[in-house]
mmCIF file of C-alpha atoms and ligand atoms in Angstrom:
data_model
loop_
_atom_site.group_PDB
_atom_site.id
_atom_site.type_symbol
_atom_site.label_atom_id
_atom_site.label_comp_id
_atom_site.label_asym_id
_atom_site.label_seq_id
_atom_site.Cartn_x
_atom_site.Cartn_y
_atom_site.Cartn_z
ATOM 1 C CA UNK A 1 2.339 -13.933 -30.957
ATOM 2 C CA UNK A 2 -1.230 -12.610 -30.707
ATOM 3 C CA UNK A 3 -1.661 -8.876 -30.375
ATOM 4 C CA UNK A 4 -4.376 -7.063 -28.500
ATOM 5 C CA UNK A 5 -5.923 -3.614 -28.439
ATOM 6 C CA UNK A 6 -7.161 -4.250 -24.904
ATOM 7 C CA UNK A 7 -5.284 -4.265 -21.656
ATOM 8 C CA UNK A 8 -4.470 -2.509 -18.422
ATOM 9 C CA UNK A 9 -5.095 1.254 -18.481
ATOM 10 C CA UNK A 10 -4.108 1.968 -14.856
ATOM 11 C CA UNK A 11 -2.787 0.090 -11.833
ATOM 12 C CA UNK A 12 -3.024 0.500 -8.046
ATOM 13 C CA UNK A 13 -1.127 -1.618 -5.512
ATOM 14 C CA UNK A 14 -1.629 -1.523 -1.743
ATOM 15 C CA UNK A 15 -0.180 -3.321 1.287
ATOM 16 C CA UNK A 16 -1.214 -3.233 4.971
ATOM 17 C CA UNK A 17 0.748 -1.229 7.516
ATOM 18 C CA UNK A 18 2.304 -4.061 9.556
ATOM 19 C CA UNK A 19 4.866 -6.760 8.765
ATOM 20 C CA UNK A 20 6.780 -9.550 10.470
ATOM 21 C CA UNK A 21 10.384 -10.454 9.615
ATOM 22 C CA UNK A 22 10.500 -14.240 9.150
ATOM 23 C CA UNK A 23 13.426 -14.503 11.571
ATOM 24 C CA UNK A 24 10.970 -13.394 14.307
ATOM 25 C CA UNK A 25 8.566 -16.173 13.357
ATOM 26 C CA UNK A 26 11.435 -18.658 13.502
ATOM 27 C CA UNK A 27 12.228 -17.491 17.042
ATOM 28 C CA UNK A 28 8.576 -17.816 18.083
ATOM 29 C CA UNK A 29 8.131 -21.301 16.609
ATOM 30 C CA UNK A 30 11.588 -22.651 17.510
ATOM 31 C CA UNK A 31 12.463 -23.159 13.821
ATOM 32 C CA UNK A 32 15.839 -22.331 12.222
ATOM 33 C CA UNK A 33 15.065 -19.051 10.393
ATOM 34 C CA UNK A 34 17.126 -20.284 7.430
ATOM 35 C CA UNK A 35 14.325 -22.725 6.672
ATOM 36 C CA UNK A 36 12.085 -19.728 5.964
ATOM 37 C CA UNK A 37 14.707 -17.377 4.526
ATOM 38 C CA UNK A 38 16.550 -19.708 2.184
ATOM 39 C CA UNK A 39 14.463 -22.928 2.342
ATOM 40 C CA UNK A 40 11.270 -21.133 1.272
ATOM 41 C CA UNK A 41 12.789 -17.829 0.102
ATOM 42 C CA UNK A 42 10.488 -15.650 2.258
ATOM 43 C CA UNK A 43 11.865 -12.617 4.126
ATOM 44 C CA UNK A 44 8.883 -10.719 5.560
ATOM 45 C CA UNK A 45 5.126 -11.202 5.704
ATOM 46 C CA UNK A 46 2.578 -8.391 5.381
ATOM 47 C CA UNK A 47 -0.014 -8.392 8.168
ATOM 48 C CA UNK A 48 -3.256 -6.502 8.734
ATOM 49 C CA UNK A 49 -3.475 -4.551 11.991
ATOM 50 C CA UNK A 50 -6.890 -4.063 13.634
ATOM 51 C CA UNK A 51 -9.139 -2.044 11.316
ATOM 52 C CA UNK A 52 -7.586 -3.328 8.089
ATOM 53 C CA UNK A 53 -9.218 -6.141 6.154
ATOM 54 C CA UNK A 54 -9.640 -7.394 2.607
ATOM 55 C CA UNK A 55 -12.160 -4.633 1.846
ATOM 56 C CA UNK A 56 -9.960 -1.763 3.020
ATOM 57 C CA UNK A 57 -7.035 -3.217 1.042
ATOM 58 C CA UNK A 58 -9.147 -3.597 -2.113
ATOM 59 C CA UNK A 59 -10.676 -0.121 -1.806
ATOM 60 C CA UNK A 60 -7.325 1.619 -1.379
ATOM 61 C CA UNK A 61 -5.815 -0.237 -4.357
ATOM 62 C CA UNK A 62 -8.875 0.730 -6.431
ATOM 63 C CA UNK A 63 -8.651 4.373 -5.354
ATOM 64 C CA UNK A 64 -5.002 4.457 -6.417
ATOM 65 C CA UNK A 65 -5.791 2.977 -9.839
ATOM 66 C CA UNK A 66 -8.723 5.358 -10.360
ATOM 67 C CA UNK A 67 -6.661 8.403 -9.300
ATOM 68 C CA UNK A 68 -3.991 7.684 -11.910
ATOM 69 C CA UNK A 69 -6.524 7.024 -14.692
ATOM 70 C CA UNK A 70 -7.814 9.551 -17.215
ATOM 71 C CA UNK A 71 -11.412 8.256 -17.022
ATOM 72 C CA UNK A 72 -14.068 8.880 -14.368
ATOM 73 C CA UNK A 73 -16.291 6.645 -12.233
ATOM 74 C CA UNK A 74 -19.068 6.985 -14.834
ATOM 75 C CA UNK A 75 -16.813 5.201 -17.340
ATOM 76 C CA UNK A 76 -16.732 1.987 -15.257
ATOM 77 C CA UNK A 77 -19.181 -0.662 -16.506
ATOM 78 C CA UNK A 78 -17.869 -3.672 -14.588
ATOM 79 C CA UNK A 79 -16.388 -4.206 -11.137
ATOM 80 C CA UNK A 80 -15.077 -7.665 -10.353
ATOM 81 C CA UNK A 81 -13.094 -8.826 -7.346
ATOM 82 C CA UNK A 82 -11.036 -12.015 -7.388
ATOM 83 C CA UNK A 83 -10.479 -13.226 -3.831
ATOM 84 C CA UNK A 84 -10.427 -16.201 -1.517
ATOM 85 C CA UNK A 85 -11.081 -13.990 1.514
ATOM 86 C CA UNK A 86 -14.852 -13.897 0.962
ATOM 87 C CA UNK A 87 -16.905 -12.114 3.625
ATOM 88 C CA UNK A 88 -20.148 -13.828 2.692
ATOM 89 C CA UNK A 89 -21.363 -16.897 0.795
ATOM 90 C CA UNK A 90 -23.858 -14.820 -1.206
ATOM 91 C CA UNK A 91 -23.026 -11.110 -1.208
ATOM 92 C CA UNK A 92 -20.010 -10.510 -3.459
ATOM 93 C CA UNK A 93 -16.975 -8.692 -2.098
ATOM 94 C CA UNK A 94 -17.401 -6.293 -5.026
ATOM 95 C CA UNK A 95 -20.541 -4.927 -3.288
ATOM 96 C CA UNK A 96 -18.524 -3.797 -0.234
ATOM 97 C CA UNK A 97 -15.901 -2.257 -2.476
ATOM 98 C CA UNK A 98 -18.426 -0.539 -4.793
ATOM 99 C CA UNK A 99 -20.221 0.854 -1.748
ATOM 100 C CA UNK A 100 -17.026 2.471 -0.460
ATOM 101 C CA UNK A 101 -16.181 3.830 -3.914
ATOM 102 C CA UNK A 102 -19.710 5.133 -4.551
ATOM 103 C CA UNK A 103 -20.003 2.996 -7.680
ATOM 104 C CA UNK A 104 -23.545 2.019 -8.734
ATOM 105 C CA UNK A 105 -25.905 2.146 -11.698
ATOM 106 C CA UNK A 106 -25.310 0.452 -15.060
ATOM 107 C CA UNK A 107 -22.429 -1.573 -13.646
ATOM 108 C CA UNK A 108 -22.048 -5.374 -13.526
ATOM 109 C CA UNK A 109 -20.639 -6.303 -10.106
ATOM 110 C CA UNK A 110 -19.492 -9.735 -8.910
ATOM 111 C CA UNK A 111 -16.828 -11.833 -7.160
ATOM 112 C CA UNK A 112 -14.700 -14.583 -8.688
ATOM 113 C CA UNK A 113 -13.367 -17.513 -6.692
ATOM 114 C CA UNK A 114 -10.734 -20.047 -7.689
ATOM 115 C CA UNK A 115 -8.179 -19.914 -4.873
ATOM 116 C CA UNK A 116 -5.144 -17.815 -5.946
ATOM 117 C CA UNK A 117 -6.260 -17.943 -9.618
ATOM 118 C CA UNK A 118 -9.409 -15.826 -9.037
ATOM 119 C CA UNK A 119 -7.778 -12.461 -9.810
ATOM 120 C CA UNK A 120 -6.433 -13.722 -13.129
ATOM 121 C CA UNK A 121 -9.825 -15.140 -14.083
ATOM 122 C CA UNK A 122 -11.388 -11.776 -13.221
ATOM 123 C CA UNK A 123 -8.842 -10.020 -15.446
ATOM 124 C CA UNK A 124 -9.405 -12.482 -18.307
ATOM 125 C CA UNK A 125 -13.165 -12.008 -18.069
ATOM 126 C CA UNK A 126 -12.742 -8.231 -18.217
ATOM 127 C CA UNK A 127 -10.379 -8.501 -21.207
ATOM 128 C CA UNK A 128 -12.760 -10.860 -23.025
ATOM 129 C CA UNK A 129 -15.725 -8.571 -22.125
ATOM 130 C CA UNK A 130 -13.835 -5.772 -23.850
ATOM 131 C CA UNK A 131 -12.882 -7.893 -26.866
ATOM 132 C CA UNK A 132 -16.466 -9.137 -27.326
ATOM 133 C CA UNK A 133 -17.788 -5.605 -27.733
ATOM 134 C CA UNK A 134 -20.140 -6.028 -24.747
ATOM 135 C CA UNK A 135 -18.281 -3.259 -22.879
ATOM 136 C CA UNK A 136 -19.675 -0.629 -25.293
ATOM 137 C CA UNK A 137 -16.929 1.877 -24.540
ATOM 138 C CA UNK A 138 -16.865 1.322 -20.758
ATOM 139 C CA UNK A 139 -13.874 0.114 -18.734
ATOM 140 C CA UNK A 140 -13.667 -2.568 -16.038
ATOM 141 C CA UNK A 141 -12.309 -2.267 -12.517
ATOM 142 C CA UNK A 142 -10.650 -5.589 -11.648
ATOM 143 C CA UNK A 143 -9.306 -6.151 -8.137
ATOM 144 C CA UNK A 144 -7.277 -9.049 -6.754
ATOM 145 C CA UNK A 145 -7.228 -8.824 -2.953
ATOM 146 C CA UNK A 146 -6.545 -11.249 -0.130
ATOM 147 C CA UNK A 147 -5.507 -11.692 3.462
ATOM 148 C CA UNK A 148 -3.677 -15.028 3.659
ATOM 149 C CA UNK A 149 -3.586 -16.516 7.151
ATOM 150 C CA UNK A 150 -3.046 -20.096 8.244
ATOM 151 C CA UNK A 151 -3.712 -21.667 11.628
ATOM 152 C CA UNK A 152 -0.874 -20.773 14.027
ATOM 153 C CA UNK A 153 1.928 -23.364 13.701
ATOM 154 C CA UNK A 154 0.527 -24.695 10.400
ATOM 155 C CA UNK A 155 3.283 -25.458 7.880
ATOM 156 C CA UNK A 156 1.863 -22.670 5.699
ATOM 157 C CA UNK A 157 2.243 -20.036 8.460
ATOM 158 C CA UNK A 158 5.633 -18.700 7.194
ATOM 159 C CA UNK A 159 4.083 -18.035 3.782
ATOM 160 C CA UNK A 160 1.300 -15.729 5.030
ATOM 161 C CA UNK A 161 0.741 -12.297 3.486
ATOM 162 C CA UNK A 162 -1.794 -9.636 2.522
ATOM 163 C CA UNK A 163 -2.207 -7.143 -0.300
ATOM 164 C CA UNK A 164 -4.324 -5.913 -3.183
ATOM 165 C CA UNK A 165 -3.841 -4.969 -6.826
ATOM 166 C CA UNK A 166 -6.447 -3.028 -8.813
ATOM 167 C CA UNK A 167 -6.385 -2.893 -12.609
ATOM 168 C CA UNK A 168 -8.540 -0.782 -14.870
ATOM 169 C CA UNK A 169 -9.131 -2.773 -18.043
ATOM 170 C CA UNK A 170 -9.674 -0.825 -21.234
ATOM 171 C CA UNK A 171 -7.090 0.848 -23.464
ATOM 172 C CA UNK A 172 -3.645 -0.774 -23.106
ATOM 173 C CA UNK A 173 -1.806 2.277 -21.724
ATOM 174 C CA UNK A 174 0.122 0.316 -19.084
ATOM 175 C CA UNK A 175 0.098 -3.095 -20.821
ATOM 176 C CA UNK A 176 -1.694 -4.915 -23.617
ATOM 177 C CA UNK A 177 -3.015 -8.348 -22.638
ATOM 178 C CA UNK A 178 -2.622 -10.822 -25.495
ATOM 179 C CA UNK A 179 -5.787 -12.525 -26.737
ATOM 180 C CA UNK A 180 -4.366 -16.052 -26.635
ATOM 181 C CA UNK A 181 -3.761 -17.572 -23.216
ATOM 182 C CA UNK A 182 -2.840 -21.076 -22.078
ATOM 183 C CA UNK A 183 -4.960 -22.698 -19.329
ATOM 184 C CA UNK A 184 -4.716 -26.087 -17.606
ATOM 185 C CA UNK A 185 -6.961 -27.546 -14.897
ATOM 186 C CA UNK A 186 -7.454 -30.816 -13.075
ATOM 187 C CA UNK A 187 -9.680 -31.440 -10.033
ATOM 188 C CA UNK A 188 -7.689 -32.046 -6.800
ATOM 189 C CA UNK A 189 -7.899 -31.389 -3.084
ATOM 190 C CA UNK A 190 -4.525 -29.718 -2.594
ATOM 191 C CA UNK A 191 -5.748 -26.680 -0.659
ATOM 192 C CA UNK A 192 -9.312 -25.944 0.385
ATOM 193 C CA UNK A 193 -11.342 -24.151 3.055
ATOM 194 C CA UNK A 194 -14.752 -25.638 3.812
ATOM 195 C CA UNK A 195 -17.657 -23.326 4.649
ATOM 196 C CA UNK A 196 -17.337 -22.101 8.249
ATOM 197 C CA UNK A 197 -13.659 -23.103 8.632
ATOM 198 C CA UNK A 198 -11.467 -20.146 9.616
ATOM 199 C CA UNK A 199 -8.200 -21.358 8.074
ATOM 200 C CA UNK A 200 -7.385 -23.452 5.011
ATOM 201 C CA UNK A 201 -6.635 -27.155 4.961
ATOM 202 C CA UNK A 202 -3.537 -27.915 2.900
ATOM 203 C CA UNK A 203 -1.920 -30.989 1.391
ATOM 204 C CA UNK A 204 1.354 -29.098 1.095
ATOM 205 C CA UNK A 205 3.382 -31.534 -1.018
ATOM 206 C CA UNK A 206 0.416 -32.305 -3.296
ATOM 207 C CA UNK A 207 -0.060 -28.562 -3.885
ATOM 208 C CA UNK A 208 3.566 -28.335 -5.020
ATOM 209 C CA UNK A 209 3.053 -31.179 -7.497
ATOM 210 C CA UNK A 210 -0.191 -29.675 -8.837
ATOM 211 C CA UNK A 211 1.478 -26.265 -9.306
ATOM 212 C CA UNK A 212 4.431 -27.842 -11.161
ATOM 213 C CA UNK A 213 2.141 -29.871 -13.460
ATOM 214 C CA UNK A 214 0.034 -26.791 -14.282
ATOM 215 C CA UNK A 215 3.130 -24.666 -15.005
ATOM 216 C CA UNK A 216 4.783 -27.283 -17.228
ATOM 217 C CA UNK A 217 1.540 -27.865 -19.173
ATOM 218 C CA UNK A 218 0.786 -24.160 -19.720
ATOM 219 C CA UNK A 219 4.338 -23.321 -20.834
ATOM 220 C CA UNK A 220 4.426 -26.365 -23.181
ATOM 221 C CA UNK A 221 1.188 -25.152 -24.822
ATOM 222 C CA UNK A 222 2.568 -21.638 -25.105
ATOM 223 C CA UNK A 223 5.778 -22.793 -26.767
ATOM 224 C CA UNK A 224 3.864 -25.034 -29.211
ATOM 225 C CA UNK A 225 1.547 -22.123 -30.063
ATOM 226 C CA UNK A 226 4.426 -19.697 -30.689
ATOM 227 C CA UNK A 227 6.266 -22.268 -32.786
ATOM 228 C CA UNK A 228 3.143 -22.856 -34.912
ATOM 229 C CA UNK A 229 2.603 -19.095 -35.332
ATOM 230 C CA UNK A 230 6.224 -18.341 -36.212
ATOM 231 C CA UNK A 231 6.943 -17.077 -39.707
ATOM 232 C CA UNK A 232 10.727 -17.533 -39.333
ATOM 233 C CA UNK A 233 12.473 -19.902 -41.784
ATOM 234 C CA UNK A 234 13.475 -22.164 -38.937
ATOM 235 C CA UNK A 235 11.028 -23.043 -36.131
ATOM 236 C CA UNK A 236 12.256 -21.311 -32.966
ATOM 237 C CA UNK A 237 13.494 -23.599 -30.188
ATOM 238 C CA UNK A 238 11.710 -23.571 -26.804
ATOM 239 C CA UNK A 239 14.600 -21.522 -25.362
ATOM 240 C CA UNK A 240 14.238 -18.978 -28.183
ATOM 241 C CA UNK A 241 10.488 -18.707 -27.586
ATOM 242 C CA UNK A 242 11.033 -18.087 -23.853
ATOM 243 C CA UNK A 243 13.742 -15.585 -24.644
ATOM 244 C CA UNK A 244 11.175 -13.330 -26.335
ATOM 245 C CA UNK A 245 9.794 -12.639 -22.839
ATOM 246 C CA UNK A 246 11.858 -10.040 -21.000
ATOM 247 C CA UNK A 247 10.384 -11.019 -17.619
ATOM 248 C CA UNK A 248 8.336 -14.038 -16.561
ATOM 249 C CA UNK A 249 6.145 -13.589 -13.487
ATOM 250 C CA UNK A 250 4.601 -16.394 -11.475
ATOM 251 C CA UNK A 251 2.095 -16.802 -8.691
ATOM 252 C CA UNK A 252 4.427 -16.706 -5.673
ATOM 253 C CA UNK A 253 3.129 -18.753 -2.704
ATOM 254 C CA UNK A 254 6.813 -18.644 -1.701
ATOM 255 C CA UNK A 255 9.804 -18.083 -3.995
ATOM 256 C CA UNK A 256 11.180 -21.648 -3.713
ATOM 257 C CA UNK A 257 7.895 -22.901 -5.216
ATOM 258 C CA UNK A 258 8.594 -20.804 -8.290
ATOM 259 C CA UNK A 259 12.140 -22.147 -8.576
ATOM 260 C CA UNK A 260 10.814 -25.718 -8.465
ATOM 261 C CA UNK A 261 8.152 -24.909 -11.074
ATOM 262 C CA UNK A 262 10.720 -23.350 -13.420
ATOM 263 C CA UNK A 263 12.853 -26.506 -13.120
ATOM 264 C CA UNK A 264 9.788 -28.558 -14.107
ATOM 265 C CA UNK A 265 9.060 -26.255 -17.051
ATOM 266 C CA UNK A 266 12.684 -26.540 -18.221
ATOM 267 C CA UNK A 267 12.565 -30.325 -17.998
ATOM 268 C CA UNK A 268 9.257 -30.531 -19.917
ATOM 269 C CA UNK A 269 10.666 -28.275 -22.653
ATOM 270 C CA UNK A 270 13.919 -30.229 -22.876
ATOM 271 C CA UNK A 271 16.135 -27.327 -21.781
ATOM 272 C CA UNK A 272 19.494 -28.167 -20.261
ATOM 273 C CA UNK A 273 20.015 -27.288 -16.594
ATOM 274 C CA UNK A 274 22.230 -24.282 -17.317
ATOM 275 C CA UNK A 275 19.641 -22.751 -19.677
ATOM 276 C CA UNK A 276 16.858 -23.265 -17.134
ATOM 277 C CA UNK A 277 18.998 -21.777 -14.359
ATOM 278 C CA UNK A 278 19.881 -18.779 -16.542
ATOM 279 C CA UNK A 279 16.211 -18.238 -17.412
ATOM 280 C CA UNK A 280 15.247 -18.361 -13.723
ATOM 281 C CA UNK A 281 17.978 -15.980 -12.568
ATOM 282 C CA UNK A 282 17.619 -13.390 -15.326
ATOM 283 C CA UNK A 283 13.896 -13.377 -16.081
ATOM 284 C CA UNK A 284 12.104 -14.667 -12.967
ATOM 285 C CA UNK A 285 14.100 -13.766 -9.830
ATOM 286 C CA UNK A 286 13.895 -9.963 -10.422
ATOM 287 C CA UNK A 287 10.078 -10.181 -10.497
ATOM 288 C CA UNK A 288 9.835 -11.570 -6.936
ATOM 289 C CA UNK A 289 11.535 -8.678 -5.111
ATOM 290 C CA UNK A 290 8.295 -7.421 -3.548
ATOM 291 C CA UNK A 291 6.733 -10.853 -3.056
ATOM 292 C CA UNK A 292 9.639 -11.708 -0.735
ATOM 293 C CA UNK A 293 8.688 -8.719 1.417
ATOM 294 C CA UNK A 294 4.928 -9.346 1.630
ATOM 295 C CA UNK A 295 4.428 -13.125 1.496
ATOM 296 C CA UNK A 296 1.693 -14.944 -0.342
ATOM 297 C CA UNK A 297 -1.143 -12.528 -1.119
ATOM 298 C CA UNK A 298 -3.116 -15.299 -2.880
ATOM 299 C CA UNK A 299 -4.991 -13.701 -5.837
ATOM 300 C CA UNK A 300 -2.838 -10.563 -5.690
ATOM 301 C CA UNK A 301 0.479 -12.425 -5.615
ATOM 302 C CA UNK A 302 0.992 -12.793 -9.386
ATOM 303 C CA UNK A 303 -0.260 -9.255 -10.075
ATOM 304 C CA UNK A 304 2.117 -7.742 -7.510
ATOM 305 C CA UNK A 305 4.912 -9.409 -9.444
ATOM 306 C CA UNK A 306 3.552 -8.202 -12.814
ATOM 307 C CA UNK A 307 3.044 -4.643 -11.500
ATOM 308 C CA UNK A 308 6.619 -4.522 -10.273
ATOM 309 C CA UNK A 309 8.014 -6.048 -13.501
ATOM 310 C CA UNK A 310 6.146 -3.625 -15.783
ATOM 311 C CA UNK A 311 7.412 -0.533 -13.960
ATOM 312 C CA UNK A 312 10.197 1.028 -16.046
ATOM 313 C CA UNK A 313 9.667 -1.120 -19.147
ATOM 314 C CA UNK A 314 9.956 0.246 -22.671
ATOM 315 C CA UNK A 315 6.789 0.015 -24.805
ATOM 316 C CA UNK A 316 6.434 -3.347 -26.509
ATOM 317 C CA UNK A 317 8.563 -5.245 -23.971
ATOM 318 C CA UNK A 318 6.986 -8.640 -23.387
ATOM 319 C CA UNK A 319 6.082 -10.237 -20.068
ATOM 320 C CA UNK A 320 4.773 -13.714 -19.184
ATOM 321 C CA UNK A 321 2.364 -14.149 -16.254
ATOM 322 C CA UNK A 322 1.659 -17.639 -14.881
ATOM 323 C CA UNK A 323 -1.294 -17.928 -12.515
ATOM 324 C CA UNK A 324 -2.050 -20.918 -10.279
ATOM 325 C CA UNK A 325 -5.012 -21.637 -8.024
ATOM 326 C CA UNK A 326 -5.522 -24.727 -5.928
ATOM 327 C CA UNK A 327 -8.349 -27.008 -6.738
ATOM 328 C CA UNK A 328 -6.603 -26.744 -9.292
ATOM 329 C CA UNK A 329 -6.213 -24.481 -12.313
ATOM 330 C CA UNK A 330 -3.422 -22.537 -13.943
ATOM 331 C CA UNK A 331 -3.141 -20.161 -16.873
ATOM 332 C CA UNK A 332 -0.260 -18.486 -18.675
ATOM 333 C CA UNK A 333 -0.944 -14.998 -20.025
ATOM 334 C CA UNK A 334 1.364 -12.785 -22.036
ATOM 335 C CA UNK A 335 1.413 -8.995 -21.967
ATOM 336 C CA UNK A 336 3.288 -6.177 -23.725
ATOM 337 C CA UNK A 337 4.278 -3.001 -21.917
ATOM 338 C CA UNK A 338 2.357 0.101 -23.001
ATOM 339 C CA UNK A 339 3.455 3.759 -23.133
ATOM 340 C CA UNK A 340 2.719 4.379 -19.421
ATOM 341 C CA UNK A 341 4.779 1.440 -18.147
ATOM 342 C CA UNK A 342 8.072 3.328 -18.259
ATOM 343 C CA UNK A 343 7.061 5.854 -15.600
ATOM 344 C CA UNK A 344 5.710 3.052 -13.338
ATOM 345 C CA UNK A 345 3.660 5.575 -11.346
ATOM 346 C CA UNK A 346 1.822 2.881 -9.333
ATOM 347 C CA UNK A 347 5.020 1.773 -7.601
ATOM 348 C CA UNK A 348 5.531 5.055 -5.710
ATOM 349 C CA UNK A 349 2.624 4.482 -3.309
ATOM 350 C CA UNK A 350 3.324 0.728 -3.112
ATOM 351 C CA UNK A 351 6.969 1.299 -2.125
ATOM 352 C CA UNK A 352 5.840 3.910 0.409
ATOM 353 C CA UNK A 353 3.490 1.326 1.979
ATOM 354 C CA UNK A 354 6.392 -1.104 2.263
ATOM 355 C CA UNK A 355 8.899 1.370 3.643
ATOM 356 C CA UNK A 356 6.556 2.861 6.240
ATOM 357 C CA UNK A 357 5.315 -0.420 7.722
ATOM 358 C CA UNK A 358 5.526 -1.160 11.426
ATOM 359 C CA UNK A 359 7.851 -4.164 11.793
ATOM 360 C CA UNK A 360 6.451 -6.456 14.498
ATOM 361 C CA UNK A 361 8.476 -8.684 16.789
ATOM 362 C CA UNK A 362 7.518 -12.225 17.796
ATOM 363 C CA UNK A 363 5.517 -11.081 20.845
ATOM 364 C CA UNK A 364 3.544 -8.491 18.880
ATOM 365 C CA UNK A 365 2.771 -11.082 16.194
ATOM 366 C CA UNK A 366 1.559 -13.583 18.799
ATOM 367 C CA UNK A 367 -0.688 -10.884 20.303
ATOM 368 C CA UNK A 368 -2.067 -9.948 16.868
ATOM 369 C CA UNK A 369 -2.924 -13.588 16.107
ATOM 370 C CA UNK A 370 -4.506 -14.071 19.535
ATOM 371 C CA UNK A 371 -6.681 -10.973 19.008
ATOM 372 C CA UNK A 372 -7.632 -12.222 15.550
ATOM 373 C CA UNK A 373 -8.556 -15.687 16.869
ATOM 374 C CA UNK A 374 -10.799 -14.071 19.511
ATOM 375 C CA UNK A 375 -12.548 -12.271 16.656
HETATM 376 N N1 LIG B 1 18.017 -24.221 6.378
HETATM 377 C C1 LIG B 1 17.797 -24.084 5.047
HETATM 378 N N2 LIG B 1 16.794 -24.743 4.398
HETATM 379 C C2 LIG B 1 16.001 -25.558 5.125
HETATM 380 C C3 LIG B 1 16.193 -25.731 6.517
HETATM 381 C C4 LIG B 1 17.255 -25.024 7.139
HETATM 382 N N3 LIG B 1 17.471 -25.128 8.456
HETATM 383 N N4 LIG B 1 15.225 -26.581 6.946
HETATM 384 C C5 LIG B 1 14.470 -26.935 5.875
HETATM 385 N N5 LIG B 1 14.936 -26.303 4.772
HETATM 386 C C6 LIG B 1 14.418 -26.373 3.408
HETATM 387 C C7 LIG B 1 13.955 -27.751 2.973
HETATM 388 O O1 LIG B 1 15.049 -28.528 2.523
HETATM 389 C C8 LIG B 1 12.987 -27.387 1.881
HETATM 390 O O2 LIG B 1 13.669 -27.037 0.710
HETATM 391 P P1 LIG B 1 13.593 -27.974 -0.586
HETATM 392 O O3 LIG B 1 12.133 -28.138 -0.891
HETATM 393 O O4 LIG B 1 14.343 -27.243 -1.631
HETATM 394 O O5 LIG B 1 14.207 -29.282 -0.191
HETATM 395 C C9 LIG B 1 12.348 -26.105 2.389
HETATM 396 O O6 LIG B 1 13.226 -25.586 3.379
HETATM 397 C C10 LIG B 1 10.973 -26.306 3.004
HETATM 398 O O7 LIG B 1 11.060 -27.322 3.939
HETATM 399 P P2 LIG B 1 9.861 -28.370 4.097
HETATM 400 O O8 LIG B 1 10.232 -29.343 5.155
HETATM 401 O O9 LIG B 1 9.467 -28.894 2.753
HETATM 402 O O10 LIG B 1 8.720 -27.364 4.636
HETATM 403 P P3 LIG B 1 7.314 -27.699 5.208
HETATM 404 O O11 LIG B 1 6.850 -29.051 4.811
HETATM 405 O O12 LIG B 1 7.315 -27.350 6.653
HETATM 406 O O13 LIG B 1 6.427 -26.586 4.468
HETATM 407 C C11 LIG B 1 5.048 -26.225 2.519
HETATM 408 C C12 LIG B 1 6.476 -26.344 3.057
HETATM 409 C C13 LIG B 1 5.062 -25.771 1.093
HETATM 410 C C14 LIG B 1 4.367 -27.600 2.578
HETATM 411 C C15 LIG B 1 4.276 -25.207 3.401
HETATM 412 O O14 LIG B 1 4.887 -23.953 3.352
HETATM 413 C C16 LIG B 1 2.816 -25.084 3.009
HETATM 414 O O15 LIG B 1 1.971 -25.891 3.396
HETATM 415 N N6 LIG B 1 2.493 -24.002 2.297
HETATM 416 C C17 LIG B 1 1.120 -23.726 1.894
HETATM 417 C C18 LIG B 1 0.760 -24.381 0.577
HETATM 418 C C19 LIG B 1 1.467 -23.761 -0.576
HETATM 419 O O16 LIG B 1 1.928 -22.644 -0.518
HETATM 420 N N7 LIG B 1 1.527 -24.522 -1.688
HETATM 421 C C20 LIG B 1 2.183 -24.064 -2.903
HETATM 422 C C21 LIG B 1 1.347 -24.213 -4.117
HETATM 423 S S1 LIG B 1 0.015 -23.071 -4.124
#
């Protein structure tokens, strides 16, 4: 296990003020709602009403993180936004966000793109910027924000969502991010959105296979690394290595995807079915509680799960975080809860967002999409 003196100092999580129960989408599309509810594992999708977009989501998440942090705006030396909801091919989304926050000066500002993996890459870059010494005492503001919409009636439509997570990267008050991480990539066209195309093109089944391959490869590397690092008399088994993680979070395009990926991981590691099922139920399912209520938030999806898992944890408790982005790339990170995790302050505003949302019906959703398509 590698230890780190760098990590997440503060967190902010934000969701838009509208949502659609998946049963309503089933009624609109003439699909048995059980396909969405139990077939995919999705219950509600977060939707942006007029006036809310990826920038407003990112800015509010950032404001929440900054408000709960002991530092000031002058202590930020890097702002980086991971997103696949770019507003421009040249101007980074971080410029819109920095403008709203009044952040300028000796600050590096840029956007990272790699489908749903972009937020994790942004976080890794900020962690490595800290570890390299280049930060010179400053902290980074990392934001993962997206509005995930598919063409109406696309097979991906039931998995839509929207949300943002902001993380200040510096001292590990909320969580330390371990130095070692476990990436895997392979070029593929499983999900892509050409320049000028409003909605993504998806090879749905291929994207499932790519995700499973990335997850199995990253977890196999992690287990081999931990076994090699172990000082115990007997090399720990794969199940024992996984057991060291109290919670294991995944990118959640839809919860069934995660279940399939865990089965693949178990098979690659040689776990029996009961062990894999036990791992999934006890360590993974509890981390997807909020994802089921907001849908796929692309770059923010994994970090919503991590933010919810960390809340209430004792210092030192370990968490796994598997990121996946189409194209495709994956990476497994490990974190340890810090002293501020137990109070889980960031969840108060996030839960309020969820509980105060306007729940749309099928007709209101159809009207919202029609207005969006008109621009
Ligand atoms: N009751 C209960 N379950 C039902 C059902 C019903 N009436 N009808 C179908 N299902 C189940 C299916 O058996 C299937 O479950 P299984 O995979 O465990 O067998 C599940 O619901 C989904 O059905 P499927 O026919 O595979 O859905 P689809 O092809 O319409 O869409 C995706 C699934 C993933 C292809 C689609 O959501 C998509 O394109 N998503 C975007 C891409 C994505 O998220 N990729 C993930 C990696 S990033």
